[in-house]
Tab-separated table of C-alpha atoms in Angstrom:
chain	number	residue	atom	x	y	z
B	260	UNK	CA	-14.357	16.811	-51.102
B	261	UNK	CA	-13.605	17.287	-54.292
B	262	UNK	CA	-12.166	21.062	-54.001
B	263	UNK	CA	-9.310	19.533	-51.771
B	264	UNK	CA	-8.388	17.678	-55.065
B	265	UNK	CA	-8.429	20.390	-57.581
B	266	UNK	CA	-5.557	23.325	-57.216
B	267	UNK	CA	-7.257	26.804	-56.011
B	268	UNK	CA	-4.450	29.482	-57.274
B	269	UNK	CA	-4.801	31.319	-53.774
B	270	UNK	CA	-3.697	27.950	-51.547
B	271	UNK	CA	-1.301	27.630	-53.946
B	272	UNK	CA	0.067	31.031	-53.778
B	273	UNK	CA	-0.254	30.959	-49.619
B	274	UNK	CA	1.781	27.480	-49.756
B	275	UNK	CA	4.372	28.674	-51.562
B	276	UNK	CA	4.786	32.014	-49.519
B	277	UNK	CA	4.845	29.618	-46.039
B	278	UNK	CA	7.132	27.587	-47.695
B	279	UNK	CA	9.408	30.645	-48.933
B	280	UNK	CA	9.368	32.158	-45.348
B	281	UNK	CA	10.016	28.523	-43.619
B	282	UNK	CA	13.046	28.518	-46.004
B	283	UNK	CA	14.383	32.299	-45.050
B	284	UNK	CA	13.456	31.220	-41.006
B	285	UNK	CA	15.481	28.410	-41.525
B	286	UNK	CA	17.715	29.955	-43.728
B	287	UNK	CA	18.383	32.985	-41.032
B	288	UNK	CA	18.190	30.827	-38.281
B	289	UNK	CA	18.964	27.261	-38.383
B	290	UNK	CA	20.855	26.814	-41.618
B	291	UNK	CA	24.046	29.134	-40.260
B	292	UNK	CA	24.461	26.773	-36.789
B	293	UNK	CA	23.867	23.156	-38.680
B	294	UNK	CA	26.672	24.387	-41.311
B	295	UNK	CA	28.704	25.895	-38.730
B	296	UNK	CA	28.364	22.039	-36.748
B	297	UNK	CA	29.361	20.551	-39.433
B	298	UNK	CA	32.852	22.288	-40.080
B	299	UNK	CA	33.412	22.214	-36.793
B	300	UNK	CA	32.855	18.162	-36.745
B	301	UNK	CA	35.310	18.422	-40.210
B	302	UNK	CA	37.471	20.298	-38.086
B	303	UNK	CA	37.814	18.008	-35.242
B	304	UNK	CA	38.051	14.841	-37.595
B	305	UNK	CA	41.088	16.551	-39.077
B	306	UNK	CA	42.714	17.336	-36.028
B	307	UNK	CA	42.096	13.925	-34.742
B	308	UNK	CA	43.350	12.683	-38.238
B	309	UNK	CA	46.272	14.608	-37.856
B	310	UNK	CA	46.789	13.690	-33.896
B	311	UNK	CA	46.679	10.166	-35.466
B	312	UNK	CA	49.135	10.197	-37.932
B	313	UNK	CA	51.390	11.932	-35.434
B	314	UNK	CA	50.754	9.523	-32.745
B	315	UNK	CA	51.503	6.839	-35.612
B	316	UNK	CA	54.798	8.145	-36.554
B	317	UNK	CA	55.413	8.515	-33.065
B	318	UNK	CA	54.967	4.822	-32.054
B	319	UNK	CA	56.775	4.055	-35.186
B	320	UNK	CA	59.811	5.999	-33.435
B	321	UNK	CA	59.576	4.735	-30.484
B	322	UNK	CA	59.813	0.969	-31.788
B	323	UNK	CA	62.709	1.938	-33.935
B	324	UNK	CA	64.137	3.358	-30.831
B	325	UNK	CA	63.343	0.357	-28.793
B	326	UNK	CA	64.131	-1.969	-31.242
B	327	UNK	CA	67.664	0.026	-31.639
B	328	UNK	CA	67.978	-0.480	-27.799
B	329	UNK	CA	67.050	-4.154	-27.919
B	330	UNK	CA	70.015	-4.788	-30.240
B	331	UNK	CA	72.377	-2.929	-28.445
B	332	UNK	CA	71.777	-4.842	-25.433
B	333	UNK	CA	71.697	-7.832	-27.307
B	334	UNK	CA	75.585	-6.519	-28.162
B	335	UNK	CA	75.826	-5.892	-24.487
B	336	UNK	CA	74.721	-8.978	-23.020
B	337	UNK	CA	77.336	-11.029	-25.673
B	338	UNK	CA	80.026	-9.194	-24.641
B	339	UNK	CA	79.401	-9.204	-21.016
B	340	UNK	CA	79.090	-13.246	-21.227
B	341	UNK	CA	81.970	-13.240	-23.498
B	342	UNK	CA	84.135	-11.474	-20.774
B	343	UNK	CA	82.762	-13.611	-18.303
B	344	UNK	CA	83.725	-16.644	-20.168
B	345	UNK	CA	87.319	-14.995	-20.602
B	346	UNK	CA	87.739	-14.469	-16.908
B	347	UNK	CA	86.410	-18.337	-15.894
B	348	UNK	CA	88.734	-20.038	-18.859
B	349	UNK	CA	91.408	-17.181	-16.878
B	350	UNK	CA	90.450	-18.094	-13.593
B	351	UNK	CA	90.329	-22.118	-14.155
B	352	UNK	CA	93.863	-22.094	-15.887
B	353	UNK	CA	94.994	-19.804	-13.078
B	354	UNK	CA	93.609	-22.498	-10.384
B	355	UNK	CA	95.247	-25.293	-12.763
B	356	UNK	CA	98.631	-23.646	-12.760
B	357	UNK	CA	98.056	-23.040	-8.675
B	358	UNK	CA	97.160	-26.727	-8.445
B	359	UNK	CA	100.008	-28.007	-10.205
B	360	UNK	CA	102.295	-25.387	-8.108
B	361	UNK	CA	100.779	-27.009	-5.472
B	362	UNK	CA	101.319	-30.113	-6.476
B	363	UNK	CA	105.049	-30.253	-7.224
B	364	UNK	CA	105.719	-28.389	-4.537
B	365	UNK	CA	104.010	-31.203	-2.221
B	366	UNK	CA	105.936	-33.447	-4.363
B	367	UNK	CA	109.511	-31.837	-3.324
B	368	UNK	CA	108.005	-31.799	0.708
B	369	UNK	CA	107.261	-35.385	0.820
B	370	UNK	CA	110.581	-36.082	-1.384
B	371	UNK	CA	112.459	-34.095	1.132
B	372	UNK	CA	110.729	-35.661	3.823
B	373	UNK	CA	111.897	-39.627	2.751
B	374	UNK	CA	115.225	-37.874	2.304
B	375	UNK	CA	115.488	-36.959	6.237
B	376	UNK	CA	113.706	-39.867	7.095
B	377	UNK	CA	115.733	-42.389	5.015
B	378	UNK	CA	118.989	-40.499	6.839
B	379	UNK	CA	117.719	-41.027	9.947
B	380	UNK	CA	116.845	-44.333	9.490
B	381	UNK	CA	120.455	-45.164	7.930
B	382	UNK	CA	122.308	-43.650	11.139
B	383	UNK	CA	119.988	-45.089	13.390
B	384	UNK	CA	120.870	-48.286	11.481
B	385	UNK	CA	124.978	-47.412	11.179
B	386	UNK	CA	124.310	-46.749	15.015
B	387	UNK	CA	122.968	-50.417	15.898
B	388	UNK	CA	125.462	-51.649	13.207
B	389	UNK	CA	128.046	-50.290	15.512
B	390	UNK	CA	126.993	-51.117	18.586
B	391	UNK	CA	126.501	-54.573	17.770
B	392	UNK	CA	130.184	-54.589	16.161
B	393	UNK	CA	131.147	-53.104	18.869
B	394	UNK	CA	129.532	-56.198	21.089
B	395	UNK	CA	130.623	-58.970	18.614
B	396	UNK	CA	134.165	-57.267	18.693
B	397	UNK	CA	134.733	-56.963	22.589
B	398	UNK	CA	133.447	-60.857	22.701
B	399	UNK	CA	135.918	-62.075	20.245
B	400	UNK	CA	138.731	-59.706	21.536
B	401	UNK	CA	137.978	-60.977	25.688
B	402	UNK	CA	138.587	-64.025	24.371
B	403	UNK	CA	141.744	-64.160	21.918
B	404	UNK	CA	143.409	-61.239	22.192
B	405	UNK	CA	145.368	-58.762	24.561
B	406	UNK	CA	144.481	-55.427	25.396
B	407	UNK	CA	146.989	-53.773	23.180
B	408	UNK	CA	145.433	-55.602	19.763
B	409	UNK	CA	142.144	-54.890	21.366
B	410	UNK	CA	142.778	-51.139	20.736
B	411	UNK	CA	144.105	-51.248	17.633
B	412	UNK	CA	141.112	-53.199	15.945
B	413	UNK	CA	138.338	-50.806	17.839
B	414	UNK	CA	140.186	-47.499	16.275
B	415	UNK	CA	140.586	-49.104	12.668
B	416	UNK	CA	136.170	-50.420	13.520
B	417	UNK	CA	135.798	-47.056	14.413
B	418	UNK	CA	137.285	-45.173	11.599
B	419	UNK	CA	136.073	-47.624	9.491
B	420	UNK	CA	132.504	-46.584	10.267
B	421	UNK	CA	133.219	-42.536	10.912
B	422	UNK	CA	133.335	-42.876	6.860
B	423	UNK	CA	130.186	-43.389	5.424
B	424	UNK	CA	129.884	-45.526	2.175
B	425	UNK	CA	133.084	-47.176	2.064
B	426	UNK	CA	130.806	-50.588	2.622
């Protein structure tokens, strides 16, 4: 057991040979695909890198874009209430100014209206005036006076009330 302990110059000479021809089989053989694997993973985490920053400048874009949008609707929207608020303060003073048309011109129909009906209702008034006068006159004149007097006070009656406003 001992001679595994102590170093025999052949082992040592066959273990460094394995070792030197593991090395130029790995060398030959595996080193060349493990390196090429790795640039290829560098690769790809630079393209993705760069895909990234792309897609990050791209968002950033986009929200300048939508926030650009956002404000100009915001413009939009103000105006478009600000017209509409135009054309109701238009439209109410328009239906004022109709109402009060309206209004005076209701005014001047009922005035007009009391005007006819107040005429009417002063010659249907002149008319019974008359015909009573007429009564009360042919009652006094049967009794005092002759037929020729008779005339003469029913033409100055009726002239007297042809004229309107002399009472």
């Amino acid at each position: 057991m001992e001679k595994l302990f102590t170093p025999d110059f052949g082992l040592m000479v066959w273990t460094v040979v394995t070792f030197l021809l593991l090395v130029a089989i790995l060398a030959k053989f595996a080193w060349p695909p493990i390196l090429q694997a790795i640039k290829d993973r560098e690769e790809a985490l630079r393209q993705e890198r760069v895909l990234a920053e792309k897609a990050r400048a791209e968002a950033q874009r986009i929200q300048k874009d939508l926030e650009a949008k956002l404000a100009e609707l915001d413009v939009k929207s103000r105006e478009v209430l600000s017209q509409a608020q135009r054309d109701a303060d238009a439209l109410r003073a328009r239906h004022s100014e109709e109402a009060k048309a309206e209004a005076v011109k209701l005014m001047e129909k009922t005035r007009a209206g009391l005007e006819e009906e107040k005429r009417r209702l002063v010659g249907e008034l002149r008319k019974e005036v008359a015909d009573l006068s007429v009564l009360a006159a042919e009652r006094l004149v049967r009794k005092s006076v002759d037929a020729g007097v008779k005339k003469a006070v029913l033409d100055q009656f009726f002239h007297d009330i042809e004229k309107p406003g002399k009472r």
